[in-house]
Short mmCIF file of N, CA, C and O in Angstrom, two decimals:
data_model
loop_
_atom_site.label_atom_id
_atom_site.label_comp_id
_atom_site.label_asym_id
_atom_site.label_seq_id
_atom_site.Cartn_x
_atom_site.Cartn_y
_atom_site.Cartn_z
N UNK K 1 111.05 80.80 83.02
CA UNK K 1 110.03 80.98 84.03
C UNK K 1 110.55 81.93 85.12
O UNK K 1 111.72 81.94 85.51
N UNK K 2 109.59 82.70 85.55
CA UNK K 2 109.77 83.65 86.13
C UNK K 2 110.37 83.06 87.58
O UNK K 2 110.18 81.86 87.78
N UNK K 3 111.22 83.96 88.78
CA UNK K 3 111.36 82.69 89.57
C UNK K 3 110.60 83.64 91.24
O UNK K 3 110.59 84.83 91.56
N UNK K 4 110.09 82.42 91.93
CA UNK K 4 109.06 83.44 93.01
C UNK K 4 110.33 84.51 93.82
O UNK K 4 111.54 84.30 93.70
N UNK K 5 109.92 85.31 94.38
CA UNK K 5 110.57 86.13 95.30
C UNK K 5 109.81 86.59 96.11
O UNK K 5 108.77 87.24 95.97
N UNK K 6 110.80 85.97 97.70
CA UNK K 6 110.86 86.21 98.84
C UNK K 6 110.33 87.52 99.27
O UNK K 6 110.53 88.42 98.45
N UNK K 7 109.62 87.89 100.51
CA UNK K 7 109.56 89.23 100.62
C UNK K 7 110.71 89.79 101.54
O UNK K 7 110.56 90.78 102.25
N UNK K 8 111.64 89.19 101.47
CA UNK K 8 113.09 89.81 101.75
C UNK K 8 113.58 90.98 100.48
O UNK K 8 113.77 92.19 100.42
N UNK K 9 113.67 89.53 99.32
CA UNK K 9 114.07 89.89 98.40
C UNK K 9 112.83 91.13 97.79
O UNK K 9 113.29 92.25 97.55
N UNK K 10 111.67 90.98 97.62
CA UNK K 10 110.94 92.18 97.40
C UNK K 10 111.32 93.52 97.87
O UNK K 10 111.65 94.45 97.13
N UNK K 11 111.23 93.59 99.47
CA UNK K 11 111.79 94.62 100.21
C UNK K 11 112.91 95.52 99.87
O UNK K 11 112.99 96.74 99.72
N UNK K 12 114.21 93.98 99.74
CA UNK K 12 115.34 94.80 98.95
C UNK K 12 115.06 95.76 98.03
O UNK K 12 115.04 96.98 98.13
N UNK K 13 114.86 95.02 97.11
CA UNK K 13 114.07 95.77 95.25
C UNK K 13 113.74 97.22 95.62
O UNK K 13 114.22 98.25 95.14
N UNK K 14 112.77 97.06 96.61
CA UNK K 14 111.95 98.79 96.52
C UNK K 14 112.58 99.77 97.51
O UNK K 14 112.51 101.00 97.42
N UNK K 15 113.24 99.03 98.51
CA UNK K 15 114.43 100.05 98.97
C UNK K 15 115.48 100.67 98.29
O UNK K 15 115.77 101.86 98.36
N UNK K 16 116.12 99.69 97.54
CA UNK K 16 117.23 100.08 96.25
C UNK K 16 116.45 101.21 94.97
O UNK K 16 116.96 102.16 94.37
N UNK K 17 115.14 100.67 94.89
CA UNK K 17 114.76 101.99 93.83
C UNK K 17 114.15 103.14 94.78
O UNK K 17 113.86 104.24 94.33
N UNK K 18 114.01 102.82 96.04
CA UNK K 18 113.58 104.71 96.63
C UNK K 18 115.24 104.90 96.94
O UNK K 18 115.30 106.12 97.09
N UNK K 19 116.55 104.41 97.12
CA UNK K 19 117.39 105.35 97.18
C UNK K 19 117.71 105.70 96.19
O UNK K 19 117.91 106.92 96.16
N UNK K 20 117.93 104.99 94.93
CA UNK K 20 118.01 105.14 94.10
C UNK K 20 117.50 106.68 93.77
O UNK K 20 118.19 107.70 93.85
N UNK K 21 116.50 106.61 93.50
CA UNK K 21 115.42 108.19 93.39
C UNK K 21 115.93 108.99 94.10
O UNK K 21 116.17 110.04 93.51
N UNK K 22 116.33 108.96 95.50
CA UNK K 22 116.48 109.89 96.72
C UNK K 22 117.76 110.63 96.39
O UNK K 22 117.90 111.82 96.63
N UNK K 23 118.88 109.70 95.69
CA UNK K 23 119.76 109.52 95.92
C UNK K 23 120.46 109.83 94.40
O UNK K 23 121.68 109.82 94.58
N UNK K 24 120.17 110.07 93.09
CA UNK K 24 119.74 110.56 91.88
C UNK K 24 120.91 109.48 91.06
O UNK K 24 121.54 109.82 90.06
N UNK K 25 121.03 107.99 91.82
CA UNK K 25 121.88 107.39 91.40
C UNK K 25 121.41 106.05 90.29
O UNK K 25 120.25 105.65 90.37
N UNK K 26 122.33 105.39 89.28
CA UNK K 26 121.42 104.88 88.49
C UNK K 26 121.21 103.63 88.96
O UNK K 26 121.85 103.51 90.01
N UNK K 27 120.47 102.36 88.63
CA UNK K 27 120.09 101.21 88.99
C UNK K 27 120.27 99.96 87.97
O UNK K 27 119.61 100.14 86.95
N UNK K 28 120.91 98.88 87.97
CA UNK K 28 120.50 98.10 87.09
C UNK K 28 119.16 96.66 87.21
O UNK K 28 119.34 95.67 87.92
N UNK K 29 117.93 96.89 86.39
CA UNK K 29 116.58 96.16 86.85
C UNK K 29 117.15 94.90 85.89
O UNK K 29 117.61 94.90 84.75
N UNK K 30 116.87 93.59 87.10
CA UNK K 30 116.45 92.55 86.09
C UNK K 30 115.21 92.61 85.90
O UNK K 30 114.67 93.18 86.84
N UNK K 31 114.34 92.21 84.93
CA UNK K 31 112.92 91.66 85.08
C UNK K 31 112.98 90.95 83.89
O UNK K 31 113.99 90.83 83.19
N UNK K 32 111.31 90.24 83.53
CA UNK K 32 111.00 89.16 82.93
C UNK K 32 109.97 90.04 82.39
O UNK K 32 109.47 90.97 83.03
N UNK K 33 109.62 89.66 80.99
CA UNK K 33 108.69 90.39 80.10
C UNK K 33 109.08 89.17 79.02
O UNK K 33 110.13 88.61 78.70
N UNK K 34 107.48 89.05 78.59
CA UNK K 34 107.17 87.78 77.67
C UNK K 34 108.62 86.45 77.52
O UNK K 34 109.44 85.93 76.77
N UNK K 35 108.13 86.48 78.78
CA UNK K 35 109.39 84.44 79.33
C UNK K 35 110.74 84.91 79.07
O UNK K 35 111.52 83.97 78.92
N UNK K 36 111.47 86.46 78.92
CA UNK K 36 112.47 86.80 78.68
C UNK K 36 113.33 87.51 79.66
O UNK K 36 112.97 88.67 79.81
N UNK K 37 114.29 87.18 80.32
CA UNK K 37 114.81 87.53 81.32
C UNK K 37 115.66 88.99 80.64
O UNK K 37 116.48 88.89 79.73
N UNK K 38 115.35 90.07 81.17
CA UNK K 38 115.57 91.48 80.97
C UNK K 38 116.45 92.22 81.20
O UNK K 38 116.75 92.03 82.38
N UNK K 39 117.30 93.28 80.62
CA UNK K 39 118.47 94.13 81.77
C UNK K 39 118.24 95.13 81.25
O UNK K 39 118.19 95.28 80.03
N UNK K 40 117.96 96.49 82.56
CA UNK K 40 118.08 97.64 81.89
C UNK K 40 118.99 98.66 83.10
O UNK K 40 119.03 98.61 84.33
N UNK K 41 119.55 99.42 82.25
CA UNK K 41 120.36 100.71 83.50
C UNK K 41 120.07 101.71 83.14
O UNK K 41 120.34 102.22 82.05
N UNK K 42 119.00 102.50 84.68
CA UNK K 42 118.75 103.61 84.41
C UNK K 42 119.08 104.37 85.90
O UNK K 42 120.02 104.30 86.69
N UNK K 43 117.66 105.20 85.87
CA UNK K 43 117.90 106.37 86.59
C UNK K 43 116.57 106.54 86.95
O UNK K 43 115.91 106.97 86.00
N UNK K 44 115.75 106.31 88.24
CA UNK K 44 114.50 106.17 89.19
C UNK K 44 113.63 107.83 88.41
O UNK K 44 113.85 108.77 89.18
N UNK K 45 113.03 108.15 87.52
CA UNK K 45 112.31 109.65 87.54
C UNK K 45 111.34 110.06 88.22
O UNK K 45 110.98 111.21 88.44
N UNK K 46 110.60 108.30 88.81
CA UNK K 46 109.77 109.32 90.16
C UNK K 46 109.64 108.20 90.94
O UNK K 46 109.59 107.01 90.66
N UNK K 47 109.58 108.92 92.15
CA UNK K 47 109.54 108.44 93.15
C UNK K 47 108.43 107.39 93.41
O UNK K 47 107.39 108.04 93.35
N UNK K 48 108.12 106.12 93.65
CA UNK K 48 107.51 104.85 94.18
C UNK K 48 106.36 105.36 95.39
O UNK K 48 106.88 105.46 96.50
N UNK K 49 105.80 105.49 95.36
CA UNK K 49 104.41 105.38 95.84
C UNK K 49 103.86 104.10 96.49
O UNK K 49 104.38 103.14 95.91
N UNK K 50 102.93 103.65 97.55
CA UNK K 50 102.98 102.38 98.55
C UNK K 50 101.73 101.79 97.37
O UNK K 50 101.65 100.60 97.08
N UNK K 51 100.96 102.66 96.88
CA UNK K 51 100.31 102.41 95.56
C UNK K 51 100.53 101.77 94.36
O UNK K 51 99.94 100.90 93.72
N UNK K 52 101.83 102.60 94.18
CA UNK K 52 102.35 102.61 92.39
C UNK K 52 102.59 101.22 92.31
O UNK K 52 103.19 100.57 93.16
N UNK K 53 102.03 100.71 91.08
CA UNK K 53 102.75 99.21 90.42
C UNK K 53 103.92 99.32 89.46
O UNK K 53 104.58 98.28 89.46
N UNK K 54 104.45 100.41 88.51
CA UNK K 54 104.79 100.41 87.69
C UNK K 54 106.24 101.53 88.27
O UNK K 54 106.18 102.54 88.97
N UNK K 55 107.35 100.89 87.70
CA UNK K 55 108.56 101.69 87.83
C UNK K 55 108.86 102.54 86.76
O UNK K 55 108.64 102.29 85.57
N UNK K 56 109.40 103.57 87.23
CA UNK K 56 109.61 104.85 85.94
C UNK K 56 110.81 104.98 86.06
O UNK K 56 111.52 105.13 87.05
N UNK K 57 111.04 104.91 84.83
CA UNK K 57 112.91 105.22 84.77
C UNK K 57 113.10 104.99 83.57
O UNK K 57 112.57 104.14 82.85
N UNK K 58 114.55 106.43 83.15
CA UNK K 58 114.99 106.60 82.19
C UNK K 58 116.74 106.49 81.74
O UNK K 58 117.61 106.60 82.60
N UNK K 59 116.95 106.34 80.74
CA UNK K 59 118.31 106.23 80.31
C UNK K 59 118.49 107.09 78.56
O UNK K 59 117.75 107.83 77.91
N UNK K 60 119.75 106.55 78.35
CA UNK K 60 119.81 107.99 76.76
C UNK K 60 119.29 107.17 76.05
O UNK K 60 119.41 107.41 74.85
N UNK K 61 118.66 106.14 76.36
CA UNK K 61 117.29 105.27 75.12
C UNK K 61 115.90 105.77 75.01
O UNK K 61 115.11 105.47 74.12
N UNK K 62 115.70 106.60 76.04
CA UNK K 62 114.10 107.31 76.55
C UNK K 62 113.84 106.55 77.96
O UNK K 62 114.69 106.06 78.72
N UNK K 63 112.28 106.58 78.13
CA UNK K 63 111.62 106.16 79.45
C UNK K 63 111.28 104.97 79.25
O UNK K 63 111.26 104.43 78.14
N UNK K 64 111.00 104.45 80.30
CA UNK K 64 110.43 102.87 80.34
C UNK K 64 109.44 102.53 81.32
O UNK K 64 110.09 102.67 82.36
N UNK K 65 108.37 102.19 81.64
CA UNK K 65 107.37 102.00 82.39
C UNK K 65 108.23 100.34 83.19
O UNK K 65 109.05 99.73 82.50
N UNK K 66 107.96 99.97 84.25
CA UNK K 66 108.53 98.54 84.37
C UNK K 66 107.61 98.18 85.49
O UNK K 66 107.81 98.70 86.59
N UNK K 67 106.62 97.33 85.32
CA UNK K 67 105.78 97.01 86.28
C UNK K 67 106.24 96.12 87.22
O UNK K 67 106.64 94.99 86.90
N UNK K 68 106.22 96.58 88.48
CA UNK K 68 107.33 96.05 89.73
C UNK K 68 107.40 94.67 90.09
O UNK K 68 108.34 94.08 90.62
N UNK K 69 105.96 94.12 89.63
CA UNK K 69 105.81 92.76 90.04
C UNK K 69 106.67 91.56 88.73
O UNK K 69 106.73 90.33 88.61
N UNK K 70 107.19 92.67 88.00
CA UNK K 70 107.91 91.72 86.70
C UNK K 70 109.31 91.40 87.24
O UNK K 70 109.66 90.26 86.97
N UNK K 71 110.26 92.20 87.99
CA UNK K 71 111.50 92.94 88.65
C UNK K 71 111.65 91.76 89.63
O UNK K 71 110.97 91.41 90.60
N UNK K 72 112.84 91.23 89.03
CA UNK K 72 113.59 90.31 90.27
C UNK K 72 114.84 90.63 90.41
O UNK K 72 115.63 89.81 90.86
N UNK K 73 115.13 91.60 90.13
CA UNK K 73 116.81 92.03 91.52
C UNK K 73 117.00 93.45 90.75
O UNK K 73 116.78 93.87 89.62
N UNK K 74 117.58 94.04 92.11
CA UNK K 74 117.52 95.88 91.55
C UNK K 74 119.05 95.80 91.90
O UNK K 74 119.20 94.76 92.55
N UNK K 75 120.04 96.32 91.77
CA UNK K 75 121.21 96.45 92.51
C UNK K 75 121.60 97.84 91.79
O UNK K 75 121.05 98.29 90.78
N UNK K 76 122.68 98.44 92.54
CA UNK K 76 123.12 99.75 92.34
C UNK K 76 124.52 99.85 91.78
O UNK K 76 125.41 99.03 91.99
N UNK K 77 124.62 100.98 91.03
CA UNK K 77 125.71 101.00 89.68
C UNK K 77 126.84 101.93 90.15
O UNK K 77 127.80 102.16 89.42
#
């Protein structure tokens, strides 16, 4: 089960992926996709929007769409 997050912890998340982007450095995302707790390390390809739901980022596997509200901890690599 997915677990709630704080809007501390939210805040963190989307600060770490706009430096991330800003900053052309890579990220490692937890998230949850079908009750499965997730790991991926990439690299922000566009920049987050106050709009955008969905995170873009790539690694030497291809791209990955990651919809932000799935994402419970971003930390930097």
């Amino acid at each position: 089960m997915k677990p709630v997050l704080d809007l501390d912890q939210l805040e963190l998340n989307g600060i770490r992926i706009h430096d991330a982007h800003k900053e052309g450095t890579e990220v490692r995302i937890k998230y949850f996709k079908d009750n499965q707790l997730k790991e991926i390390t990439c690299n922000i390809i566009k920049s987050m929007g106050i709009w955008d739901m969905d995170i873009k980022c790539s690694n030497i596997d291809g791209r990955i769409e990651i919809p932000f509200n799935w994402i419970v901890q971003v930390e930097p690599v």
